[in-house]
Coordinates of N, CA and C in Angstrom, one line a residue:
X1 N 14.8 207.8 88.8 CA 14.3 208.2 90.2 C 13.8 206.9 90.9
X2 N 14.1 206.8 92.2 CA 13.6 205.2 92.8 C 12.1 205.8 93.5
X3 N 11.4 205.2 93.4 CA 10.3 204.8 93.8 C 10.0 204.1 94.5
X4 N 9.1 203.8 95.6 CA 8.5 203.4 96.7 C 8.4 202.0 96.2
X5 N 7.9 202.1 94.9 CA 7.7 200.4 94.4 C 8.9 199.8 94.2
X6 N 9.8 200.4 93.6 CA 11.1 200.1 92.9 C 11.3 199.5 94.6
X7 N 11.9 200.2 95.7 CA 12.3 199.8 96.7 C 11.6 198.6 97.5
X8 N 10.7 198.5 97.7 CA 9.2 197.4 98.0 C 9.8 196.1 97.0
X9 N 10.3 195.9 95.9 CA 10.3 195.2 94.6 C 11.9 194.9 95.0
X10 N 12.5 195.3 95.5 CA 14.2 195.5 96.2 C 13.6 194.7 97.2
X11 N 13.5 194.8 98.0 CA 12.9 194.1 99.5 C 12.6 193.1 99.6
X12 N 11.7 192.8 98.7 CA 11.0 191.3 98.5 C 12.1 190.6 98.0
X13 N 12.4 191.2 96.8 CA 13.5 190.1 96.1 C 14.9 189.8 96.9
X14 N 15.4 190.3 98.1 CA 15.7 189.9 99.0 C 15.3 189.4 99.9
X15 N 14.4 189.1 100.2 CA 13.5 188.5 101.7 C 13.4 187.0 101.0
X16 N 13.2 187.2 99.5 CA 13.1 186.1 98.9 C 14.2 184.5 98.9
X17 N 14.7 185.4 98.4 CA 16.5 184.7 99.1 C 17.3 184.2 100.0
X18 N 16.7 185.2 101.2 CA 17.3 185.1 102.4 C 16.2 183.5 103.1
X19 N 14.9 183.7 102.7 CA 14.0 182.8 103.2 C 14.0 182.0 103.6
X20 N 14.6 180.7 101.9 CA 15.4 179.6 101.9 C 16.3 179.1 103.0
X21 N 17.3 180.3 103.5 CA 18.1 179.9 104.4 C 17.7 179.3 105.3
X22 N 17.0 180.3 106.3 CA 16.2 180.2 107.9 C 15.0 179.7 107.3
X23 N 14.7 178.9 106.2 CA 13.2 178.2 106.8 C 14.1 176.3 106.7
X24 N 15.1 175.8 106.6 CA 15.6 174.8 106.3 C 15.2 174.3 107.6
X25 N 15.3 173.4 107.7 CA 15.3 172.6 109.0 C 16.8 171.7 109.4
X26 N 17.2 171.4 110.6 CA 19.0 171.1 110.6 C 18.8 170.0 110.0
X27 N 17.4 168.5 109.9 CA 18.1 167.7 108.9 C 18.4 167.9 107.1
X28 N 17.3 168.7 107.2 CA 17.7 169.4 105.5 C 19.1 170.2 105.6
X29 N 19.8 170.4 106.6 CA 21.0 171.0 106.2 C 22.0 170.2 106.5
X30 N 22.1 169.3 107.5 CA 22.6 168.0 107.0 C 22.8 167.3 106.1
X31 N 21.4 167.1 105.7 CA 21.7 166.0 104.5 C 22.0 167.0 103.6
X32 N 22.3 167.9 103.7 CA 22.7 169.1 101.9 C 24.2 169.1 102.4
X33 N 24.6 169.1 103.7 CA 25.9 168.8 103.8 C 26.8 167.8 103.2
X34 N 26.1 166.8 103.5 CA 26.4 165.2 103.3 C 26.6 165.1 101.9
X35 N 25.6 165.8 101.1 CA 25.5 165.3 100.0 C 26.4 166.3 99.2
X36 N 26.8 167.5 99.9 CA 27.7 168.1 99.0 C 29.2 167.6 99.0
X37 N 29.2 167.1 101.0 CA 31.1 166.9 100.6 C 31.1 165.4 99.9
X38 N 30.0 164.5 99.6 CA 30.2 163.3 98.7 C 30.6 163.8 97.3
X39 N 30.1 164.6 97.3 CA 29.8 165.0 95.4 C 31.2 166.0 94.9
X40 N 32.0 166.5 96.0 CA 33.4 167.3 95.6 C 34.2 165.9 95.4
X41 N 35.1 166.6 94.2 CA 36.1 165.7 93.5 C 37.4 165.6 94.8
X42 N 37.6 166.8 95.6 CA 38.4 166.7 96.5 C 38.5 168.3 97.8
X43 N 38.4 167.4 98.6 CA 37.9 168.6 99.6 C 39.2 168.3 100.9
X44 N 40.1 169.5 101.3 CA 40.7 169.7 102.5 C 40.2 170.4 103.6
X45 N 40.8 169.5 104.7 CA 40.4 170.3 105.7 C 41.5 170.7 106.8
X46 N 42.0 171.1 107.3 CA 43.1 171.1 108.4 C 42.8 171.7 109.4
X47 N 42.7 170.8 110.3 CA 42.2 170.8 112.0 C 42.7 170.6 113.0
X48 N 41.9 171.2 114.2 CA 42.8 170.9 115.4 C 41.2 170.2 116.0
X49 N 41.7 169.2 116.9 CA 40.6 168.6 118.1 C 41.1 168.9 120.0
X50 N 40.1 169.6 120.6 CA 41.1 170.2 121.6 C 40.0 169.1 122.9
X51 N 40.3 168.9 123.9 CA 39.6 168.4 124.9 C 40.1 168.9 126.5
X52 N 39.1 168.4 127.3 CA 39.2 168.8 128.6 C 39.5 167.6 129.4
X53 N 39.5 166.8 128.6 CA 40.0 165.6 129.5 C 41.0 164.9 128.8
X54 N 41.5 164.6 129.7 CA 43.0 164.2 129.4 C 43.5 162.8 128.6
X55 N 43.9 163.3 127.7 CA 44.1 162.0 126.8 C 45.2 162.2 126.1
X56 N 46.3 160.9 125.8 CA 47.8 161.0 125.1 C 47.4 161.5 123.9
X57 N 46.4 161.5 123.1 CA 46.0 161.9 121.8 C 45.9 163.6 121.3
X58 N 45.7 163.7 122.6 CA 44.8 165.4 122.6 C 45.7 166.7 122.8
X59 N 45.7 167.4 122.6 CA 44.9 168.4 121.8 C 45.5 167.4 120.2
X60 N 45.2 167.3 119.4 CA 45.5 166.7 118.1 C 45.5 168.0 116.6
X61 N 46.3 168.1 116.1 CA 45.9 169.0 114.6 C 46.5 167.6 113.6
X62 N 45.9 168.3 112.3 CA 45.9 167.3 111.5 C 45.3 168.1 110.1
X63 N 45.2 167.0 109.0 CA 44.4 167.1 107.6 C 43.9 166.2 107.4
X64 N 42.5 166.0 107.0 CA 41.5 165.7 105.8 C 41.8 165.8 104.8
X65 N 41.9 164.8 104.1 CA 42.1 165.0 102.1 C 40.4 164.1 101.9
X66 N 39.9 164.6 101.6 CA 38.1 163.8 101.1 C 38.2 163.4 99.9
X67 N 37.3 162.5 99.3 CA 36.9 162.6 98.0 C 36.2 161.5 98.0
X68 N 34.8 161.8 97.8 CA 33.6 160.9 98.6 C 33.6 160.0 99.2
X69 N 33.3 159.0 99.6 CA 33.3 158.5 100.7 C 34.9 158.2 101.3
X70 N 35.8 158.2 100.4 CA 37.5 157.7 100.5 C 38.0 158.6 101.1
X71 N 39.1 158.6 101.7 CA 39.4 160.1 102.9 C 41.0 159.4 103.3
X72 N 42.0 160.2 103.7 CA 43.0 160.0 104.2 C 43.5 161.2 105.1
X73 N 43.8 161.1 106.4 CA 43.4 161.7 107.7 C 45.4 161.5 107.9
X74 N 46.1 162.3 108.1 CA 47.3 162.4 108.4 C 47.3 163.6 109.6
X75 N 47.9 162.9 110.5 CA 48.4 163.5 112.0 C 49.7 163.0 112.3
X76 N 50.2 163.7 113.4 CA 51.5 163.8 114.0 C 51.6 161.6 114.7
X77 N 50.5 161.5 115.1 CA 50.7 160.1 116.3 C 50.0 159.2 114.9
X78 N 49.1 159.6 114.1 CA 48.3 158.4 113.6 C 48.1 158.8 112.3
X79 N 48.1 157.9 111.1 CA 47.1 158.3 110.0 C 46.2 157.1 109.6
X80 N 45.2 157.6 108.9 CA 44.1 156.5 108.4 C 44.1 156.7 107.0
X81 N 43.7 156.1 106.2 CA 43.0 155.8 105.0 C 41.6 154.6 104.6
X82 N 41.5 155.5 103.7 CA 39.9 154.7 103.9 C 40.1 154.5 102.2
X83 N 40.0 152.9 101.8 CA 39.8 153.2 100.2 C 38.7 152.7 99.9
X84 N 37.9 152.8 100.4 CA 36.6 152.5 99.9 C 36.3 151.6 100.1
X85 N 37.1 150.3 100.5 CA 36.2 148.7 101.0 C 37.4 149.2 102.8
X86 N 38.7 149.2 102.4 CA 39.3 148.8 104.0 C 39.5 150.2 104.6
X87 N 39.6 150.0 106.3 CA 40.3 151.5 107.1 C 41.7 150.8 107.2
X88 N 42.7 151.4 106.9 CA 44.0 151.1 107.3 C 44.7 152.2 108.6
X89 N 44.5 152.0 109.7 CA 45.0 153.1 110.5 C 46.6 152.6 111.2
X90 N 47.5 153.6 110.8 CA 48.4 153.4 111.1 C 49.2 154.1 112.3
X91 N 49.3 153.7 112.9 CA 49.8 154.1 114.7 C 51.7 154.2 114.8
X92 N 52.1 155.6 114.4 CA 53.1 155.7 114.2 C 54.5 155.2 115.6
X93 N 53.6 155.3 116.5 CA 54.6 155.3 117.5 C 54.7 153.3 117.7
X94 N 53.2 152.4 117.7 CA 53.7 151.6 117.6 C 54.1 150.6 116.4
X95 N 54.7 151.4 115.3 CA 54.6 151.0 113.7 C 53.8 149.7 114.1
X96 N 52.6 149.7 114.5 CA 51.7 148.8 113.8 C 50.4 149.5 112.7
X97 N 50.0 148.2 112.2 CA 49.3 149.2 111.1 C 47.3 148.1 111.3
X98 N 46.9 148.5 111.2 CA 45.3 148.3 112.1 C 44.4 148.4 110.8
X99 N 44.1 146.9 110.4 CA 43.1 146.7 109.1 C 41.8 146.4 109.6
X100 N 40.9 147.5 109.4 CA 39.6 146.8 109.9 C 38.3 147.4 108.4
X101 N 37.5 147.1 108.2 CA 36.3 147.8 107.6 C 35.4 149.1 107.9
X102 N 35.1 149.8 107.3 CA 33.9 150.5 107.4 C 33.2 150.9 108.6
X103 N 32.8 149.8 109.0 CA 32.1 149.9 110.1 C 33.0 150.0 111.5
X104 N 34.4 150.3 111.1 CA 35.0 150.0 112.5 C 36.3 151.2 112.3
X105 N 36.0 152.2 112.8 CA 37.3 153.5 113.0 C 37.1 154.2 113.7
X106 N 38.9 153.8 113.9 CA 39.5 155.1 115.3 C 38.6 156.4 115.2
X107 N 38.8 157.3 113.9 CA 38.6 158.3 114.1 C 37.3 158.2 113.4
X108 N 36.5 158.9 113.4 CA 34.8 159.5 113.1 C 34.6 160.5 112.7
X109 N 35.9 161.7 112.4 CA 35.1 163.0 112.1 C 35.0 163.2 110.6
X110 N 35.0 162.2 109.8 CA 35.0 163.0 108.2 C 33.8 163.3 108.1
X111 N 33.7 164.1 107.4 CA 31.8 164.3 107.5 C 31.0 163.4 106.8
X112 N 31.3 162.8 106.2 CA 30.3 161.3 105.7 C 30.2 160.9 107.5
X113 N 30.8 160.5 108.1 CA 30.7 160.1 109.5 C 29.9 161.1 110.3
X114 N 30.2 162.3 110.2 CA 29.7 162.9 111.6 C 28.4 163.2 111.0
X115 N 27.6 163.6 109.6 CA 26.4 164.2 109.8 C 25.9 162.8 109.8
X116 N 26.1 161.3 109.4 CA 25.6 160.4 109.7 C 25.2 159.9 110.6
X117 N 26.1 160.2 111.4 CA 26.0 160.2 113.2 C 24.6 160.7 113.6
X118 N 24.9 162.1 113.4 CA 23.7 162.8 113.7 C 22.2 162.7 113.1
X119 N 22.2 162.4 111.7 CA 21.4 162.0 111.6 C 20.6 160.9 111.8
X120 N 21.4 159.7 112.4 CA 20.6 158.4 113.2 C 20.2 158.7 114.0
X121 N 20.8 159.1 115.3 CA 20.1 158.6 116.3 C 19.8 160.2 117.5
X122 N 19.9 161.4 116.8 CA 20.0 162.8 117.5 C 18.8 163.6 117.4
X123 N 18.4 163.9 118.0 CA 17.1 164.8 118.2 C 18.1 166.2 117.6
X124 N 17.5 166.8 117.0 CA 18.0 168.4 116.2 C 17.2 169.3 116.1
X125 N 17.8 170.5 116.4 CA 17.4 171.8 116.7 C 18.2 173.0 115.4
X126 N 17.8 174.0 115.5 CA 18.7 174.5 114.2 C 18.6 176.5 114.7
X127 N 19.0 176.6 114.6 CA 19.5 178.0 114.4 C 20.3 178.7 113.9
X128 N 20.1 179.3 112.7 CA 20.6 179.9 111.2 C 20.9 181.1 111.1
X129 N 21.8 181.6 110.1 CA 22.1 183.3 109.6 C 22.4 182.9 108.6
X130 N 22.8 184.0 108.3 CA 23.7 184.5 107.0 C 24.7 184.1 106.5
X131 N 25.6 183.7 108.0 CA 26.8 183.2 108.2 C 27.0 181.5 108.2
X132 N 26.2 181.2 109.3 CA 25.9 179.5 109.4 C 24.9 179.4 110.5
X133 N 24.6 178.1 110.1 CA 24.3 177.0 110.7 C 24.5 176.5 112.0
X134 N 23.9 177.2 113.2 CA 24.3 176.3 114.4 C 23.1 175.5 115.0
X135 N 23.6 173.9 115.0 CA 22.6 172.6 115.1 C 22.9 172.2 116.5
X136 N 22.2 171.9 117.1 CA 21.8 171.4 118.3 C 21.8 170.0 118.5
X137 N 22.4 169.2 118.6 CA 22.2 167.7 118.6 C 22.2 166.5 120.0
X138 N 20.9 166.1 120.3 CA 20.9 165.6 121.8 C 21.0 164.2 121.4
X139 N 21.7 163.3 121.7 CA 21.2 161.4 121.6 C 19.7 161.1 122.5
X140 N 18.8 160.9 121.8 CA 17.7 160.1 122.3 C 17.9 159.4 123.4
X141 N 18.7 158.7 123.9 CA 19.4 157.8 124.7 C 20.0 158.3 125.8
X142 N 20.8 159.4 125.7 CA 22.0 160.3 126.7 C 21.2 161.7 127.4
X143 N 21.2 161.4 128.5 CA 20.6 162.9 129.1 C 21.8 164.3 129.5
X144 N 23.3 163.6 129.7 CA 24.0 164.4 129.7 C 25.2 165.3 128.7
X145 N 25.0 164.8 127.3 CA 25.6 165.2 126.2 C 25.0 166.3 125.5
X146 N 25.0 167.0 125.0 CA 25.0 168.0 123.9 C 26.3 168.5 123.0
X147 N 25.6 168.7 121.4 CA 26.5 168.9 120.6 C 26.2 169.9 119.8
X148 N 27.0 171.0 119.8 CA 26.7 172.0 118.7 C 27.1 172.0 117.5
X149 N 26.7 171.8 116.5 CA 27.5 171.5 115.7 C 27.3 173.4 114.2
X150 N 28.6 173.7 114.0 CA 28.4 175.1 113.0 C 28.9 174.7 111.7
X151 N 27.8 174.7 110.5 CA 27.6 174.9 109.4 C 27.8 176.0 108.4
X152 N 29.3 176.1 107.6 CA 29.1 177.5 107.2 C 27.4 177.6 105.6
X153 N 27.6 178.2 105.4 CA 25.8 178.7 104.8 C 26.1 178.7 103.5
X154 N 27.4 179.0 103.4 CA 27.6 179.3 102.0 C 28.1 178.4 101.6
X155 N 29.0 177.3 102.0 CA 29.6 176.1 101.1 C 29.1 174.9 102.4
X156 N 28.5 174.9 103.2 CA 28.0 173.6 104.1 C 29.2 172.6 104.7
X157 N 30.4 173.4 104.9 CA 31.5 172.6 105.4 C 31.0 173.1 106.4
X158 N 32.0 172.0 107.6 CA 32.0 172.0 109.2 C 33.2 173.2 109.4
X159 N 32.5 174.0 110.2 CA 33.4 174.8 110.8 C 33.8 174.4 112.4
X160 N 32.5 173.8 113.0 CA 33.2 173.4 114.3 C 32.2 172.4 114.9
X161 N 32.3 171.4 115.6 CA 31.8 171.1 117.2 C 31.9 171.0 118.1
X162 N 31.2 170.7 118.9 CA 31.8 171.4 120.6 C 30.8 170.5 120.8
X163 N 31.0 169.2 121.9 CA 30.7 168.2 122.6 C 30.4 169.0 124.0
X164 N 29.4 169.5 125.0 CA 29.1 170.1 126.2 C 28.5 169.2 127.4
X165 N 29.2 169.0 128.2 CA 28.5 167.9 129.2 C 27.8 168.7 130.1
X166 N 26.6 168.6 130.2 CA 25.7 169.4 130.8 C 25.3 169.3 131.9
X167 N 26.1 168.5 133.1 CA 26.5 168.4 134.3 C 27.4 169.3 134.9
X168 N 28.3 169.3 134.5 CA 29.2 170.8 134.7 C 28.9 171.6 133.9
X169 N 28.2 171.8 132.9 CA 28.1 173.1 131.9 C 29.6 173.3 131.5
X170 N 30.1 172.5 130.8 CA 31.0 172.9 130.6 C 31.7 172.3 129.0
X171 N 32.1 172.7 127.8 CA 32.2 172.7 126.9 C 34.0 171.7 126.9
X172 N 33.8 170.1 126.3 CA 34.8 169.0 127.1 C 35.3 168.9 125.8
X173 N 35.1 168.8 124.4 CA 35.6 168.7 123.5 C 35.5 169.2 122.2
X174 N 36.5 170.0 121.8 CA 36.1 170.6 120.2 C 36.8 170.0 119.0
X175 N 35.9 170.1 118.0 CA 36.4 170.2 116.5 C 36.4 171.5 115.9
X176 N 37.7 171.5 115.5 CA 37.7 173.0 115.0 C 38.8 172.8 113.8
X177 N 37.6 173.7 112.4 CA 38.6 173.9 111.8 C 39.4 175.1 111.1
X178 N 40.3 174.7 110.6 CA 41.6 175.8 110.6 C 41.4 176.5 109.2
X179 N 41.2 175.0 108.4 CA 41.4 175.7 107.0 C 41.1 174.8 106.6
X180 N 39.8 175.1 105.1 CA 39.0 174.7 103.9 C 39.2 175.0 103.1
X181 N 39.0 173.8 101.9 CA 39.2 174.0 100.4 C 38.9 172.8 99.6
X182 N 38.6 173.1 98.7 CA 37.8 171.8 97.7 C 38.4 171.7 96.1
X183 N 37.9 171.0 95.7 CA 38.1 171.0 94.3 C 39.6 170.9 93.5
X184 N 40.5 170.3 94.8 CA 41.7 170.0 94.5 C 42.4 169.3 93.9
X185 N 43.8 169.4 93.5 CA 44.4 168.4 92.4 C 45.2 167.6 93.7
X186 N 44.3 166.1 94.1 CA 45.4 165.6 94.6 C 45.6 164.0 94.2
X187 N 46.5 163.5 94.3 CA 47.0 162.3 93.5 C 45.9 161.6 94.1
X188 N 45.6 160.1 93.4 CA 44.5 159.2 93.7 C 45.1 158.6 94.5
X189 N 46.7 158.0 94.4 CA 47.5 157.4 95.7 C 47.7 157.7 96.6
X190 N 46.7 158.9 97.1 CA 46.8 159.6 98.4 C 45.9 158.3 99.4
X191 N 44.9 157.9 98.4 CA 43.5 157.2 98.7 C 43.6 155.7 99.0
X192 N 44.6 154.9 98.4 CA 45.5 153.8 98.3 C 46.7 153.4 99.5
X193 N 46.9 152.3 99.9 CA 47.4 152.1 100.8 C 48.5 151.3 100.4
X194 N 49.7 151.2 100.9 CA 50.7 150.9 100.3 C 51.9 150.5 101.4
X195 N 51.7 149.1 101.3 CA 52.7 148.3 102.6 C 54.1 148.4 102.3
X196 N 54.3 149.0 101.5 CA 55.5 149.2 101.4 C 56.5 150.7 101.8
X197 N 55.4 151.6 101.8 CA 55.9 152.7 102.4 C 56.1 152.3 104.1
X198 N 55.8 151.6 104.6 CA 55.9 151.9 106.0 C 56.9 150.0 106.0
X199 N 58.0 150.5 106.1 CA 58.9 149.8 106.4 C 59.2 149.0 108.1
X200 N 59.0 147.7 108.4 CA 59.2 147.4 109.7 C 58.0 147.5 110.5
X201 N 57.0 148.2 109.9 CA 55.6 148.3 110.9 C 54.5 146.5 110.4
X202 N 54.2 146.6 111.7 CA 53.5 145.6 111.8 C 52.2 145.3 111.5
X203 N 51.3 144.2 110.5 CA 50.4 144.7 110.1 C 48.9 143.9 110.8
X204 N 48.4 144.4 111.4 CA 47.3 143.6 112.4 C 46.0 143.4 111.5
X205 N 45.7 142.8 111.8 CA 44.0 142.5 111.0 C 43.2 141.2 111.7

């Protein structure tokens, strides 16, 4: 027979659970972001970046292969790799191939990059469910930017951002992703760079 207590004792032990979620604050879900896609042995992502302003790059789809900080980013116009000391970005149309460090890449969205971003220098707001995470991110600095950024709740991957210029109200660039997955079998020479696959391309540094 259920009882009033039994049900009371059901309730709590869910309120319990759920608590955790919505009492997080967005840099605690950040940094639980950060720290989870470092810690997968290998995480996919396949994306599209769509914009309102016009650029030969844009709308872009592509793939993320992760595996902490190391990443290899393959698109139709460009791919990068990152092996852990160099970025090698290679620019298919001008087979040149673009050696710089760390501190210097085309592209910014792996998530080692973007919650890093946000966590330097962005004022954060957070608004949670069940489902995810939607973060509010202003630059201290910029009066006309906002960024939303969506957190799923249950594994802390990026599901999207949306860059909003708040002069037009109007939503100028997104990250969106298509499709997630982790814990994959993929070769380590995915992570490795190799002058010899790219035949005739030119190598800048």
């Amino acid at each position: 027979m259920i009882t009033k207590f039994n049900i009371f004792k059901s309730l709590f032990f869910l309120i319990s659970l759920i608590s955790p979620l919505f009492g997080q604050s967005a840099n605690e879900v950040l940094e639980i972001a950060l720290d989870r896609s470092l810690a997968l042995n290998n995480s996919y992502y396949k994306f599209i970046i769509e914009s309102e302003i016009e650029s030969p790059l844009l709308p872009m789809t592509g793939e993320l292969f992760n595996k902490g900080e190391k990443y290899f980013i393959n698109t139709k116009a460009i791919d990068q790799i990152y092996d852990g000391e160099n970025i090698f970005t290679i620019v298919h149309e001008n087979q040149e191939i673009i050696v710089g460090n760390s501190d210097i890449s085309l592209f910014s969205f792996t998530p080692n990059h973007i919650f890093n971003f946000f966590l330097e220098d962005y004022l954060l707001d957070i608004n949670s469910s069940s489902r995810e995470h939607i973060i509010t991110a202003k630059n201290r600095n910029e009066d006309n930017i906002i960024y939303f950024i969506s957190i799923d709740s249950s594994n802390y991957s990026i599901k999207k951002i949306e860059m909003k210029d708040l002069i037009s109200d109007k939503i100028i660039n997104t990250f969106l992703t298509l499709t997630y997955d982790y814990n994959l079998t993929v070769p380590l020479s995915l992570f490795k760079f190799d002058i010899q696959e790219y035949n005739n391309y030119i190598l800048v540094q």
